[in-house]
Amino acid sequence: MALLLLIVCQLAGATSIYAQTNQNWKFSIAPYAWLSSISGKVSAKGYSAKGSQSFTDLTGHLNFAGMLAVEIMAYDTAGFTGNINVAMLGDRSTRGHVELDGKSTMILSDAALFYRLGSVPLNNSGSMYAIFDVLGGVRIWDFNAKLDVKIAGNNYLVSQRETWVDPMMGAKAWIRFSDDWNLDLRGSIGGFGINSDLTWGTSALVGYTSWDNRKLFACYRVAGVGFSNGHGANKFSGGRIMPGPLCGLFFRVLLLFPFLQFTHLPSTFPPFS
């Protein structure tokens, strides 16, 4: 039953592709790894489960996980940022004449437009500076949980699927310390009782450019949601918090898009919030 709570995980390593067709439009895409744990409670059709699972606990039940981030920047002024996280988990247990087969799928996706407020120098030479953006968009949640119960040859299926869209707003700051080191801070909040009661996210990323057009990064990201939908036997409610490190390596791959002009890595990528 605890698998009805399990949501997010993992891939090992990350690759980033960055391209621009001219100096005014910039496009970035990157798969990444979010090594998340999860804690919380969920109730569906009269059944409830609560608990906490670490990342290592989740890997034993993982069937599939995929994570992708995208960012488009126009004229260094405004753009689009988004990411999607998909996790599919399952487990099976048999005791005597009772067999339980549980599956859970979660899709978490952000899509937002952002506007660059400007930059602020942090020293006299201008080699250190901070860039500030504000954003507004939506966060899309999709939960699908199934529990197949077999008792003495009879099958019983309990399932619940909920999909909703939350408004979201936030801000991000990218701080350049040197040619090699940078810090990326992001935060968002949404829901406001329209669908979710509250949804939020925050992340802090440290990036190190070890060689040209390649960047190592380490990040810690936390996302949370509290929700309550439906009434009576159809009520679906709960709350979840998903904290965990996020890591990877960004680099360019010229052979994939030979018709595009590739340049340096984007300063404020990836779009995690």
Coordinates of C-alpha atoms in Angstrom, one line a residue:
M1 CA 0.0 0.0 0.0
A2 CA 2.9 2.3 0.6
L3 CA 3.6 2.3 -3.1
L4 CA 0.7 4.5 -3.6
L5 CA 2.9 7.2 -2.2
L6 CA 6.1 6.6 -4.3
I7 CA 6.7 9.2 -6.9
V8 CA 10.1 10.5 -8.0
C9 CA 13.6 9.3 -8.8
Q10 CA 16.6 9.0 -10.7
L11 CA 18.8 8.5 -13.7
A12 CA 22.5 8.4 -13.5
G13 CA 24.4 11.2 -15.2
A14 CA 23.1 14.0 -17.4
T15 CA 23.7 15.4 -20.9
S16 CA 23.0 18.9 -22.1
I17 CA 22.7 20.3 -25.6
Y18 CA 22.8 24.0 -26.2
A19 CA 22.2 25.6 -29.5
Q20 CA 21.3 29.0 -31.1
T21 CA 20.3 29.8 -34.6
N22 CA 21.5 33.3 -34.2
Q23 CA 22.6 35.7 -31.5
N24 CA 19.1 36.6 -30.5
W25 CA 17.5 33.2 -29.9
K26 CA 19.0 30.5 -27.6
F27 CA 17.7 27.0 -27.1
S28 CA 18.8 24.5 -24.3
I29 CA 17.7 20.9 -23.6
A30 CA 19.0 18.5 -20.9
P31 CA 18.1 15.2 -19.4
Y32 CA 19.0 15.2 -15.7
A33 CA 19.1 13.1 -12.5
W34 CA 17.0 13.9 -9.5
L35 CA 17.8 11.5 -6.7
S36 CA 14.7 12.2 -4.7
S37 CA 13.2 10.7 -1.5
I38 CA 9.5 11.1 -0.7
S39 CA 7.4 11.4 2.4
G40 CA 3.7 12.1 2.9
K41 CA 0.2 10.7 3.0
V42 CA -2.3 9.9 0.4
S43 CA -6.0 8.8 0.7
A44 CA -8.1 7.3 -2.1
K45 CA -11.6 5.6 -2.1
G46 CA -11.4 5.0 1.7
Y47 CA -7.8 3.7 1.7
S48 CA -5.0 5.6 3.3
A49 CA -1.2 5.2 3.3
K50 CA 1.5 7.3 4.8
G51 CA 5.3 6.9 5.2
S52 CA 8.7 7.9 4.0
Q53 CA 11.0 6.3 1.4
S54 CA 14.6 7.1 0.7
F55 CA 16.1 7.2 -2.8
T56 CA 17.7 3.8 -2.3
D57 CA 14.4 2.4 -1.1
L58 CA 12.7 3.6 -4.3
T59 CA 15.2 2.2 -6.7
G60 CA 14.2 -1.4 -5.7
H61 CA 10.6 -0.6 -7.1
L62 CA 11.5 1.5 -10.1
N63 CA 10.2 0.4 -13.5
F64 CA 11.0 3.6 -15.4
A65 CA 12.1 7.2 -14.7
G66 CA 12.7 10.1 -17.1
M67 CA 13.5 13.7 -16.6
L68 CA 14.0 16.5 -19.1
A69 CA 14.5 20.3 -18.9
V70 CA 14.1 22.9 -21.7
E71 CA 14.7 26.6 -21.9
I72 CA 14.3 29.1 -24.8
M73 CA 15.7 32.6 -24.5
A74 CA 14.9 35.5 -26.8
Y75 CA 17.0 38.6 -27.1
D76 CA 18.4 38.1 -23.6
T77 CA 15.1 39.5 -22.3
A78 CA 12.4 36.9 -22.0
G79 CA 11.7 33.2 -22.7
F80 CA 10.2 29.9 -21.9
T81 CA 11.3 27.4 -19.3
G82 CA 10.0 24.0 -18.5
N83 CA 10.8 20.5 -17.1
I84 CA 9.1 17.2 -16.9
N85 CA 9.6 14.3 -14.4
V86 CA 8.1 10.8 -15.0
A87 CA 8.3 7.9 -12.6
M88 CA 6.7 4.5 -12.8
L89 CA 7.0 2.1 -9.8
G90 CA 5.6 -1.2 -8.9
D91 CA 5.8 -4.1 -6.4
R92 CA 4.3 -7.5 -5.9
S93 CA 3.7 -9.5 -2.7
T94 CA 2.1 -12.9 -2.0
R95 CA 1.0 -14.3 1.3
G96 CA -0.8 -17.6 1.3
H97 CA -3.8 -17.3 -1.1
V98 CA -3.5 -13.5 -1.3
E99 CA -1.5 -11.8 -4.0
L100 CA -1.0 -8.0 -4.2
D101 CA 0.3 -6.3 -7.3
G102 CA 0.6 -2.5 -6.9
K103 CA 1.7 0.1 -9.5
S104 CA 2.1 3.8 -9.3
T105 CA 2.8 6.5 -11.9
M106 CA 3.5 10.1 -11.4
I107 CA 4.1 12.9 -13.9
L108 CA 5.2 16.3 -12.6
S109 CA 5.7 19.1 -15.2
D110 CA 6.4 22.8 -15.1
A111 CA 5.9 25.3 -17.9
A112 CA 6.5 29.0 -17.4
L113 CA 7.4 32.2 -19.2
F114 CA 10.1 34.3 -17.6
Y115 CA 11.2 37.9 -17.9
R116 CA 14.8 39.2 -17.2
L117 CA 14.7 42.1 -14.7
G118 CA 18.4 42.8 -15.2
S119 CA 21.8 42.3 -13.7
V120 CA 23.7 43.8 -10.7
P121 CA 27.5 44.0 -10.5
L122 CA 29.0 42.4 -7.4
N123 CA 32.5 44.0 -7.7
N124 CA 34.2 47.0 -9.2
S125 CA 35.6 45.2 -12.2
G126 CA 32.2 43.7 -13.2
S127 CA 33.6 40.1 -13.3
M128 CA 31.2 39.1 -10.6
Y129 CA 27.5 39.8 -11.1
A130 CA 24.0 38.5 -10.5
I131 CA 21.1 38.1 -12.9
F132 CA 17.5 38.2 -11.8
D133 CA 14.4 36.8 -13.5
V134 CA 10.7 36.5 -12.6
L135 CA 8.4 33.8 -14.0
G136 CA 4.8 32.8 -14.1
G137 CA 3.2 29.6 -15.5
V138 CA 1.6 26.3 -14.6
R139 CA 2.5 23.1 -12.8
I140 CA 0.8 20.0 -14.0
W141 CA 0.3 16.9 -11.7
D142 CA -0.8 13.5 -12.8
F143 CA -1.1 10.6 -10.3
N144 CA -2.2 7.1 -11.3
A145 CA -2.3 4.3 -8.7
K146 CA -3.5 0.7 -9.1
L147 CA -3.7 -2.2 -6.7
D148 CA -4.6 -5.6 -8.1
V149 CA -5.7 -8.0 -5.4
K150 CA -6.1 -11.8 -6.0
I151 CA -7.8 -13.9 -3.3
A152 CA -8.3 -17.6 -4.0
G153 CA -8.5 -17.1 -7.7
N154 CA -10.8 -14.0 -7.6
N155 CA -9.5 -10.6 -8.8
Y156 CA -10.3 -7.2 -7.3
L157 CA -8.9 -4.0 -8.7
V158 CA -8.7 -0.7 -6.9
S159 CA -7.5 2.3 -9.0
Q160 CA -7.4 6.0 -8.8
R161 CA -6.2 8.7 -11.3
E162 CA -6.1 12.4 -10.7
T163 CA -4.8 15.1 -13.0
W164 CA -4.8 18.8 -12.3
V165 CA -3.1 22.1 -13.3
D166 CA -1.9 24.7 -10.7
P167 CA -1.0 28.3 -11.4
M168 CA 2.6 29.0 -10.4
M169 CA 4.8 32.1 -9.9
G170 CA 8.5 32.4 -8.9
A171 CA 11.9 34.0 -9.2
K172 CA 15.4 32.9 -10.0
A173 CA 18.9 34.4 -9.5
W174 CA 22.1 33.4 -11.2
I175 CA 25.3 34.5 -9.6
R176 CA 28.7 34.5 -11.3
F177 CA 31.7 34.3 -9.0
S178 CA 34.3 33.6 -11.7
D179 CA 34.8 32.1 -15.1
D180 CA 34.6 28.7 -13.5
W181 CA 32.1 28.9 -10.6
N182 CA 28.4 30.0 -10.5
L183 CA 25.4 29.7 -8.1
D184 CA 21.8 29.3 -9.3
L185 CA 18.9 29.9 -6.8
R186 CA 15.3 29.3 -7.7
G187 CA 11.9 29.2 -6.0
S188 CA 8.3 28.9 -6.9
I189 CA 4.9 28.8 -5.2
G190 CA 1.4 28.1 -6.6
G191 CA -1.9 26.3 -6.2
F192 CA -3.6 29.0 -4.1
G193 CA -6.6 26.7 -3.5
I194 CA -7.6 26.6 -7.2
N195 CA -6.7 23.0 -7.6
S196 CA -4.0 22.1 -5.1
D197 CA -4.2 23.8 -1.8
L198 CA -0.5 24.7 -2.1
T199 CA 2.4 23.6 -4.3
W200 CA 5.9 24.9 -4.0
G201 CA 9.5 24.2 -5.0
T202 CA 13.0 25.5 -4.4
S203 CA 16.5 24.6 -5.5
A204 CA 20.1 25.7 -5.1
L205 CA 22.6 24.7 -7.8
V206 CA 26.4 25.1 -7.8
G207 CA 28.1 24.8 -11.2
Y208 CA 31.7 24.4 -12.2
T209 CA 33.0 24.9 -15.7
S210 CA 35.9 22.5 -15.8
W211 CA 36.6 22.9 -19.5
D212 CA 35.2 24.8 -22.5
N213 CA 31.5 24.1 -23.1
R214 CA 31.2 21.6 -20.4
K215 CA 29.9 22.2 -16.9
L216 CA 29.7 20.0 -13.8
F217 CA 26.9 20.8 -11.4
A218 CA 25.4 19.7 -8.1
C219 CA 22.0 20.8 -6.9
Y220 CA 19.6 20.2 -4.0
R221 CA 15.9 20.4 -4.9
V222 CA 12.8 20.2 -2.8
A223 CA 9.2 20.1 -4.1
G224 CA 6.0 19.8 -2.2
V225 CA 2.2 19.7 -2.7
G226 CA -0.9 19.5 -0.6
F227 CA -4.2 18.6 -2.3
S228 CA -7.8 17.6 -1.7
N229 CA -10.2 16.7 -4.6
G230 CA -13.6 15.1 -4.7
H231 CA -16.0 14.1 -1.9
G232 CA -17.1 11.0 -0.1
A233 CA -16.0 7.7 -1.6
N234 CA -14.4 9.5 -4.5
K235 CA -12.2 11.8 -2.4
F236 CA -8.5 11.9 -3.3
S237 CA -6.4 13.9 -0.8
G238 CA -2.9 14.0 0.7
G239 CA 0.4 15.8 0.9
R240 CA 3.9 15.0 -0.4
I241 CA 7.4 16.4 0.1
M242 CA 10.1 15.3 -2.3
P243 CA 13.7 16.4 -1.4
G244 CA 16.9 15.2 -2.9
P245 CA 20.2 16.0 -4.7
L246 CA 20.3 16.7 -8.4
C247 CA 23.5 16.2 -10.4
G248 CA 25.0 15.9 -13.9
L249 CA 27.3 17.1 -16.6
F250 CA 26.4 19.6 -19.3
F251 CA 28.2 19.5 -22.7
R252 CA 27.5 20.2 -26.4
V253 CA 27.1 17.6 -29.1
L254 CA 27.7 19.1 -32.5
L255 CA 27.0 16.0 -34.5
L256 CA 23.3 15.9 -33.4
F257 CA 22.4 19.3 -35.0
P258 CA 25.0 20.1 -37.7
F259 CA 22.7 22.8 -39.1
L260 CA 22.7 24.9 -36.0
Q261 CA 25.4 27.2 -34.6
F262 CA 26.6 26.0 -31.2
T263 CA 28.1 28.4 -28.7
H264 CA 28.8 28.5 -25.0
L265 CA 26.6 26.9 -22.3
P266 CA 23.7 29.1 -21.2
S267 CA 24.4 30.9 -17.9
T268 CA 21.2 30.3 -16.1
F269 CA 20.5 26.7 -17.3
P270 CA 19.0 24.3 -16.2
P271 CA 15.4 25.4 -15.3
F272 CA 14.9 23.6 -12.0
S273 CA 12.4 25.1 -9.5

